[in-house]
Short mmCIF file of C-alpha atoms in Angstrom, two decimals:
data_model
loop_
_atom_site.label_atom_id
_atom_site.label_comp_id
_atom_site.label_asym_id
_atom_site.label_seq_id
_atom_site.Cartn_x
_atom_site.Cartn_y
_atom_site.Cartn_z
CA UNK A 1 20.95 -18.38 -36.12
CA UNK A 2 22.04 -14.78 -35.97
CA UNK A 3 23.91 -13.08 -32.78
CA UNK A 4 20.85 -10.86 -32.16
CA UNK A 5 17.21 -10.88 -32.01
CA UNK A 6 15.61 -9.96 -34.91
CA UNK A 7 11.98 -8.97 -36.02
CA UNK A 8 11.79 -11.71 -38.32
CA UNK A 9 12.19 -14.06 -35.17
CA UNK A 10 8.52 -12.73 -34.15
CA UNK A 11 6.94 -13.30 -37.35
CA UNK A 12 5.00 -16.45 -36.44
CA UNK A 13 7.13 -18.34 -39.15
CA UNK A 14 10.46 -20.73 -39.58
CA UNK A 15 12.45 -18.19 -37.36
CA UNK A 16 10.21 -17.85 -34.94
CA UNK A 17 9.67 -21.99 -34.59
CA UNK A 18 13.42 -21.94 -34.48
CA UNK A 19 14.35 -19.65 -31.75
CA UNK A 20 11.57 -21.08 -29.62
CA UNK A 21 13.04 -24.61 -30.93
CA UNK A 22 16.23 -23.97 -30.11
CA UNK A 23 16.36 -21.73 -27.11
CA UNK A 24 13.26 -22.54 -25.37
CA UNK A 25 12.18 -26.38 -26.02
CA UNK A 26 16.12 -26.85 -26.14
CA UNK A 27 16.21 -26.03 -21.93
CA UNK A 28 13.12 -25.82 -20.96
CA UNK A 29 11.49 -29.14 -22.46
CA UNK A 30 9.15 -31.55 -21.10
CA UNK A 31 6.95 -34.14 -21.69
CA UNK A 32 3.94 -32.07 -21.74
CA UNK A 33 5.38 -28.52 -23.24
CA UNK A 34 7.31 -30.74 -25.90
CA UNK A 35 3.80 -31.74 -27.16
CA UNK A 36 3.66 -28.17 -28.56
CA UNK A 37 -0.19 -27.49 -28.66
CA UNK A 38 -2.15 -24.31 -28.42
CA UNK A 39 -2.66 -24.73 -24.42
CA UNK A 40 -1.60 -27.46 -21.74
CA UNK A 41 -3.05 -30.11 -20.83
CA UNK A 42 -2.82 -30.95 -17.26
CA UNK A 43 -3.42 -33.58 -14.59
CA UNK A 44 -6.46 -32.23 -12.66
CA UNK A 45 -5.72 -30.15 -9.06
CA UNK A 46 -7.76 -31.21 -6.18
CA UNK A 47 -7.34 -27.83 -4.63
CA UNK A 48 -5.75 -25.12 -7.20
CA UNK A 49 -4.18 -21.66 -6.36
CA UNK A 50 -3.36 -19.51 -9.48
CA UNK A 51 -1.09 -16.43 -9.82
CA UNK A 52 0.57 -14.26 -12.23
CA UNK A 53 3.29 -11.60 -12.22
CA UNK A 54 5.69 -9.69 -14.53
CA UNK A 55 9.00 -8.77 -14.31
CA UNK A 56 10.64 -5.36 -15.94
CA UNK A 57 13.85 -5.29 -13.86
CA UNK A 58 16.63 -3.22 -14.62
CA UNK A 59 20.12 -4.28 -14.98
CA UNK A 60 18.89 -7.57 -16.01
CA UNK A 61 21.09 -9.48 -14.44
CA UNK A 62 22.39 -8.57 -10.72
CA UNK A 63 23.97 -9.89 -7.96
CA UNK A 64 22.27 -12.99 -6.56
CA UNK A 65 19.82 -13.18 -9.56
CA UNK A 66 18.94 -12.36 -12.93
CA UNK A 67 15.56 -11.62 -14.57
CA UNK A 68 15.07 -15.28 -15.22
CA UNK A 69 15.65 -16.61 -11.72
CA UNK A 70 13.45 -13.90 -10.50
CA UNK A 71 10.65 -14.88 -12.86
CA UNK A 72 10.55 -18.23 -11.54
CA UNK A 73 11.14 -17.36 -7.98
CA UNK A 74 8.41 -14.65 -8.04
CA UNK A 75 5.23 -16.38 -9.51
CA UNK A 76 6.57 -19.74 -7.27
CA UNK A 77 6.86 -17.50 -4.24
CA UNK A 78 3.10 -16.22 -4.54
CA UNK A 79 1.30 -19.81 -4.61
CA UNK A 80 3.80 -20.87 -1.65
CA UNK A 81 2.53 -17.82 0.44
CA UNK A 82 -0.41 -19.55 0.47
CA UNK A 83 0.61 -23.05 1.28
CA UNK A 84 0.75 -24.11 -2.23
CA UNK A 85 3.34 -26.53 -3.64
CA UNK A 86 3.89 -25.14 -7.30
CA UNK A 87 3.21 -27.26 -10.39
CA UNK A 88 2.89 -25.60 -13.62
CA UNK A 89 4.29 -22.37 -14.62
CA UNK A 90 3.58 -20.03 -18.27
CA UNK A 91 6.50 -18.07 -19.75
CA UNK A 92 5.82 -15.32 -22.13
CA UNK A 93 8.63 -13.22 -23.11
CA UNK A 94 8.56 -10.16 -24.75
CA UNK A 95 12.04 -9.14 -26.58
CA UNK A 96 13.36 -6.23 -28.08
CA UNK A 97 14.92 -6.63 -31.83
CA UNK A 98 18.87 -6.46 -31.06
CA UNK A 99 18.82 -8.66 -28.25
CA UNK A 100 21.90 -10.35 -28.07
CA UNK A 101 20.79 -14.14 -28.20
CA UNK A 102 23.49 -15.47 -25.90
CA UNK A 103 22.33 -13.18 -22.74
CA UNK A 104 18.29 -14.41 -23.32
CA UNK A 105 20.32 -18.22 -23.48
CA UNK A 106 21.77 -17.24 -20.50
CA UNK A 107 18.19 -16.27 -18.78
CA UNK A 108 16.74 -19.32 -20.11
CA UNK A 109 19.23 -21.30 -18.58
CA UNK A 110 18.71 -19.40 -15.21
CA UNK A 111 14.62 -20.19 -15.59
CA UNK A 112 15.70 -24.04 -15.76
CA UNK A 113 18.06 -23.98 -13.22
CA UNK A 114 15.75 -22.46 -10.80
CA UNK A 115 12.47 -24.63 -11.55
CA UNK A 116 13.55 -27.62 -9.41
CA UNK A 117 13.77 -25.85 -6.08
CA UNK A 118 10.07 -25.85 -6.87
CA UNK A 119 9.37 -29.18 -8.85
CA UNK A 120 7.59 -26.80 -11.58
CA UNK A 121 7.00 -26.91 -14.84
CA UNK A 122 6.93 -24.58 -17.55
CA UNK A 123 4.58 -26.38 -19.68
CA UNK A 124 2.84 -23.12 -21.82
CA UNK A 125 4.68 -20.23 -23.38
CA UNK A 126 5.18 -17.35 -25.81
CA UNK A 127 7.22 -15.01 -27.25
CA UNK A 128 7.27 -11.61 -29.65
CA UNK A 129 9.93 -10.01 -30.12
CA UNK A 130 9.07 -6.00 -30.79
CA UNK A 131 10.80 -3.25 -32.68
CA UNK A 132 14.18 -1.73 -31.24
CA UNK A 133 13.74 1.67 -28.53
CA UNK A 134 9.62 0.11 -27.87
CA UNK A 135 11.25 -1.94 -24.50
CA UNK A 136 13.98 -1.93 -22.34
CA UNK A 137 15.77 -5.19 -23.85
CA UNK A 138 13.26 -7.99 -22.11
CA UNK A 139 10.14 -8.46 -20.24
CA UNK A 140 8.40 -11.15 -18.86
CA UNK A 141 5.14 -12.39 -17.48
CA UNK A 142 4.89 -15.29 -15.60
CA UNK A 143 1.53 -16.99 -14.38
CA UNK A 144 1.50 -20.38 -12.24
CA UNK A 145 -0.73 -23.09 -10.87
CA UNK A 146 -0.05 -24.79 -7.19
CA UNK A 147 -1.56 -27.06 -5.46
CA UNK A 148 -2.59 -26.46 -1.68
CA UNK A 149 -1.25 -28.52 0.64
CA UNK A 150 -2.64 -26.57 3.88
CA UNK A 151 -5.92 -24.82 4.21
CA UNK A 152 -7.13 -21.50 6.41
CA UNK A 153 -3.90 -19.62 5.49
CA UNK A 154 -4.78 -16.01 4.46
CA UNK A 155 -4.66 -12.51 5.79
CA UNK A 156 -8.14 -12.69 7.61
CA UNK A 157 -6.74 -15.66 9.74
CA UNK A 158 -4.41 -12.95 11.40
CA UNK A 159 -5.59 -12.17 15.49
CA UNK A 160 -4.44 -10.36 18.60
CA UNK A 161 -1.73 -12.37 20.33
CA UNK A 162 -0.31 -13.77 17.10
CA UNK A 163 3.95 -13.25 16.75
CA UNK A 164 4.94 -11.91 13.60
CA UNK A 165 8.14 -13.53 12.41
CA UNK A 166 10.78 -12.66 9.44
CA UNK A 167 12.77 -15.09 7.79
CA UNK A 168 15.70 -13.69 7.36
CA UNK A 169 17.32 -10.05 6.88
CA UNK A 170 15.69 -7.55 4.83
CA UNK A 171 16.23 -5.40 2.02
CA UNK A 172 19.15 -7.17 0.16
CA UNK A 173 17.29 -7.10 -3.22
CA UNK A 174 16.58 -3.10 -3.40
CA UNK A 175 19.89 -2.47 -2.29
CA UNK A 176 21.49 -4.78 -4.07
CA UNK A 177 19.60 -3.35 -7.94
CA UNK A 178 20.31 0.26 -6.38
CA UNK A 179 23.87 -0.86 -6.05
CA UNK A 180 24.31 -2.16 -9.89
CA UNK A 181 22.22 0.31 -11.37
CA UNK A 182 24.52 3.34 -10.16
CA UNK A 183 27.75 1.22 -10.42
CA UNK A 184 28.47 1.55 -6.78
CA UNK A 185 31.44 -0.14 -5.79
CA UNK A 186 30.99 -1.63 -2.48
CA UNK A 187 33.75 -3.52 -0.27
CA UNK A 188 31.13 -6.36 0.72
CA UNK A 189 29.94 -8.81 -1.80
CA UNK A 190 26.10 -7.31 -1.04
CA UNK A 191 23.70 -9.97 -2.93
CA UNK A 192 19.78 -10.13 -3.50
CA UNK A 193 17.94 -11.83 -1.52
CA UNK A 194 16.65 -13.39 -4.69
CA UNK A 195 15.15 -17.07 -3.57
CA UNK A 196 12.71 -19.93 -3.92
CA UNK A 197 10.73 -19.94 -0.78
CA UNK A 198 8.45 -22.86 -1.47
CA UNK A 199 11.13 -25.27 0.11
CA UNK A 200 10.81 -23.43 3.91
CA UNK A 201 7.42 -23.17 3.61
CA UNK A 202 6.99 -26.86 3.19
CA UNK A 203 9.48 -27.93 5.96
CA UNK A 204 7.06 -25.37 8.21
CA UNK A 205 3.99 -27.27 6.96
CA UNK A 206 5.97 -30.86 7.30
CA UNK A 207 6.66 -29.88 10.93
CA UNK A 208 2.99 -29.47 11.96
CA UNK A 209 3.14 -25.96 11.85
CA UNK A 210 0.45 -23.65 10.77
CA UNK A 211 1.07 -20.26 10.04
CA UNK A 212 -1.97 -17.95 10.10
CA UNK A 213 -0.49 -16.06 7.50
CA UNK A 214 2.37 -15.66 4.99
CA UNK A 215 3.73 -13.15 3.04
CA UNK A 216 6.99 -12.32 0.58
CA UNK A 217 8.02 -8.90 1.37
CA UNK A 218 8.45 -8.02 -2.18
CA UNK A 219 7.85 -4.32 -3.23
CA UNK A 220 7.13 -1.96 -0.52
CA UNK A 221 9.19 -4.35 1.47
CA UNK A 222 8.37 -5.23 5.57
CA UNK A 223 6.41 -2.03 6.32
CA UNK A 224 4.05 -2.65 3.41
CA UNK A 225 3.27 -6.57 3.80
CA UNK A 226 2.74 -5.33 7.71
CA UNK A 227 0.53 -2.07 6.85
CA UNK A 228 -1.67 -4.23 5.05
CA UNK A 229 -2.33 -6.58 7.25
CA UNK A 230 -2.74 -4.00 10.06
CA UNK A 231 -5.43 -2.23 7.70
CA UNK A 232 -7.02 -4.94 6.68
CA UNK A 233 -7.78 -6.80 10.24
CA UNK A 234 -7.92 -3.29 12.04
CA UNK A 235 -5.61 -4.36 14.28
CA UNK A 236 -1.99 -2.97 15.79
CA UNK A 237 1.06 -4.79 14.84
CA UNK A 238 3.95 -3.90 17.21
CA UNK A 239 7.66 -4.19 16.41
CA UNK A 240 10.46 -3.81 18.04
CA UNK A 241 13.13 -2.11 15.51
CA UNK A 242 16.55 -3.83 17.46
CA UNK A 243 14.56 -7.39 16.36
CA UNK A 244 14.41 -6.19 12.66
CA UNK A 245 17.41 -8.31 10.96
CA UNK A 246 19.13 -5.73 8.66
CA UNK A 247 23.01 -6.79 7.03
CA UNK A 248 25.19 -4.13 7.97
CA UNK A 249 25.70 -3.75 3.78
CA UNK A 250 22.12 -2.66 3.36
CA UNK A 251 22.23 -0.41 6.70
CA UNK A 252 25.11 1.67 5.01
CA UNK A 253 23.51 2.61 1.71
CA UNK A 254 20.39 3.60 3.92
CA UNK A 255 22.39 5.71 6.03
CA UNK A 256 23.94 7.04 3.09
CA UNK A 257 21.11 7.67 0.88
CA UNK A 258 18.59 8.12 3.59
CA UNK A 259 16.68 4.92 2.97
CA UNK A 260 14.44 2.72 5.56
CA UNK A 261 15.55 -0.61 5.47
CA UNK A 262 12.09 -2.03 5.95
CA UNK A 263 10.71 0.05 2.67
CA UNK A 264 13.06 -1.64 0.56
CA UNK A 265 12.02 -4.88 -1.49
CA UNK A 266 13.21 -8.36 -1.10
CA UNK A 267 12.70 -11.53 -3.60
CA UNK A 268 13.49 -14.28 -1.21
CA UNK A 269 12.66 -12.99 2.42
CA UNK A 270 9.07 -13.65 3.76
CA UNK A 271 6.81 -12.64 7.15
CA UNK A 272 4.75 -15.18 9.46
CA UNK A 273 2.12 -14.36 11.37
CA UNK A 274 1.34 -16.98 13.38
CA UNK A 275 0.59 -18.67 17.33
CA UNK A 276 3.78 -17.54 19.74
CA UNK A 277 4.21 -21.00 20.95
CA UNK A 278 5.42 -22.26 16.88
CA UNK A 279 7.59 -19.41 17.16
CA UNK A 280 10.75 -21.81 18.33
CA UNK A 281 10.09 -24.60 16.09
CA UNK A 282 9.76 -21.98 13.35
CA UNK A 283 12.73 -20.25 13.52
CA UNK A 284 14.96 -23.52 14.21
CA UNK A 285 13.78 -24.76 10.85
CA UNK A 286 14.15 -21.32 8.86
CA UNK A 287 17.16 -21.34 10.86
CA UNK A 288 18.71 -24.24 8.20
CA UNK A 289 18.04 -22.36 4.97
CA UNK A 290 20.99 -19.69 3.35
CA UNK A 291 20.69 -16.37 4.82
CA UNK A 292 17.56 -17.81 7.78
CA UNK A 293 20.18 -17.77 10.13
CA UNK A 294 18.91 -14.32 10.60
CA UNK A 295 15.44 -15.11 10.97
CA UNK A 296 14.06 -13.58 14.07
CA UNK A 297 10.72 -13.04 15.95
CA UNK A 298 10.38 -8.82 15.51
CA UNK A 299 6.76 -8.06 16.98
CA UNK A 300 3.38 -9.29 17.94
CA UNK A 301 -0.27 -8.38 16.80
CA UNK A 302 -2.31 -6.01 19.24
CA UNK A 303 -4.80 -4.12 19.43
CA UNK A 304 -4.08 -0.70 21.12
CA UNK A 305 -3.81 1.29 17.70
CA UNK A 306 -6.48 -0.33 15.06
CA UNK A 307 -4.93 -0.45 11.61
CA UNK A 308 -1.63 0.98 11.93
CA UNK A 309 2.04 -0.64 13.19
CA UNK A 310 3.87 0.86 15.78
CA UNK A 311 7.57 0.64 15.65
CA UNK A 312 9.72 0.84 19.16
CA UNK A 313 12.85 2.09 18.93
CA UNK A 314 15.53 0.68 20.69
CA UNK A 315 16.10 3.65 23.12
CA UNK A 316 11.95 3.72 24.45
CA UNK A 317 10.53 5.94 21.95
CA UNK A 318 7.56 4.88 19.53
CA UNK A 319 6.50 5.72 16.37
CA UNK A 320 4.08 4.61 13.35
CA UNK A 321 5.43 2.27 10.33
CA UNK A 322 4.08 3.97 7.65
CA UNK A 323 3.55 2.07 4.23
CA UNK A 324 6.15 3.99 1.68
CA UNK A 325 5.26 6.28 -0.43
CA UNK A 326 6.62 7.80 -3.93
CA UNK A 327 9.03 5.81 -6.41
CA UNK A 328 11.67 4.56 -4.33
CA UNK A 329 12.99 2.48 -7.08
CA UNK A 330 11.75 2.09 -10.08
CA UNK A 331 11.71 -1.32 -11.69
CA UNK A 332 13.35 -3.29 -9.13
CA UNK A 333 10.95 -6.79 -10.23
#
């Protein structure tokens, strides 16, 4: 097999069978994806969740991730925001001709690695590889079925009184892609966030607790998972900005650059909203995963300004969380 991707390894034909063979089967093989039919066949959900998502990240590969791990981490992450163990993942990958074959090994590899913090498989795939300048070397799409293991979680179960809660600092993954893209040398080994979340979100559920709702804080980071759950209940979140967990790494490139911390994205960091009283049990067992050490209670839900979240400053002053607005950065998932 060549060094590179080529055309011919799209064409449907005997290099086509053979990178998928050989790359593909070779890592990501199981006993229903090694049947090799047109669709999966799979053992019947009692009650199914379904997501998809695609990933166009550039640099490819970052600190704390790559665009494999975040392709698994991503679609995983949505079905667990909604209480939902995930079970079977689709990979299709789209690949431009020149590829060097030992970096999309190397992303395959990640894909495997990661799929166990979530006891998923990928059991469907597919792959085209198109001409040389028409992407930006890889793409992918990732779509995923889960299986519910807690009902009534959801963005309507939010209500006045409820404690919002985040699981750790924020903004490490849009810092950390600013940081490679423009070769910034930093003196602190600043990583993404980049992380399976399914595995706190079942010790939560295993401990009795019930959050009202969950959310990753993926693009648009805090201020847009909060915004939209502000807007859509009509109620006031409050938060109080000394609460908000931010690593002194991602604090100086917003101070340099002018950045909020809480517009920034994150791949592994996710918001509660739930009753005040699961608050300690919560953050003792977010407490025990990397980086929840951080995790901290940052606000409550009111209702003195319907729709919007008010952000108190440290030194009495107040002002409104807006959700961000323009291209902050581009193609951070």
């Amino acid at each position: 097999m060549k060094k590179t991707i080529t055309l011919a390894q799209g064409n449907g034909g005997a290099e086509n069978h053979a990178l998928i063979k050989e790359i593909f089967w070779r890592h990501l093989g199981n006993e229903i994806l090694d049947r090799g039919e047109d669709a999966a066949v799979l053992e019947a959900l009692e009650r199914p969740a379904f997501t998809t998502d695609s990933f166009t990240i550039s640099p490819l590969f970052f600190p704390g991730g790559d665009i494999g791990k975040l392709s698994v981490c991503g679609t995983c992450n949505d079905l667990a925001m909604m209480g939902a163990q995930p079970r079977y993942l689709s990979l299709s990958v789209v690949i431009e001709e020149g590829f060097e074959l030992r970096m999309l090994e190397k992303i395959v590899r990640s894909i495997k690695k990661e799929l166990p913090h979530n006891d998923a498989l990928i059991v469907s795939g597919d792959t085209k590889v198109v001409p040389r300048g028409t992407v930006d070397g890889l793409f992918i799409t990732t779509s995923g079925i889960g299986e519910r293991r807690c009902e009534g979680i959801g963005i309507s179960q939010i209500q006045p009184g409820d404690a919002i809660v985040v699981s750790r600092d924020i903004g490490r993954h849009g810092a950390a892609i600013f940081a490679a893209r423009e070769g910034m040398e930093l003196e602190s080994a600043l990583e993404s966030d980049c992380a399976s979340l399914w595995p706190q979100v079942a010790s939560l559920l295993e401990a009795g607790i019930k959050p009202h709702a969950l959310r990753d804080a993926t693009r648009g980071g805090l201020a847009a998972v909060l915004n939209e759950w502000a807007e859509a209940n009509n109620l006031c979140i409050e938060v109080e900005e000394e609460e908000i967990p931010v690593s002194n790494e991602v604090r100086g490139i917003c101070e340099l650059l002018g950045f909020e911390p809480a517009f920034l994205a994150n791949e592994g960091t996710f918001v509660l909203a739930l009753d005040p009283a699961d608050v300690p049990l919560a953050l003792e067992i977010l407490e025990a995963f990397p980086g929840g050490e951080e995790a901290m209670r940052i606000g409550e839900v009111k209702g003195d300004y319907p729709g919007k979240v008010v952000l108190n400053s440290p030194w009495g002053t107040r002002r409104f969380l807006d959700w961000p607005t323009g291209e902050l950065l581009p193609r951070i998932c």
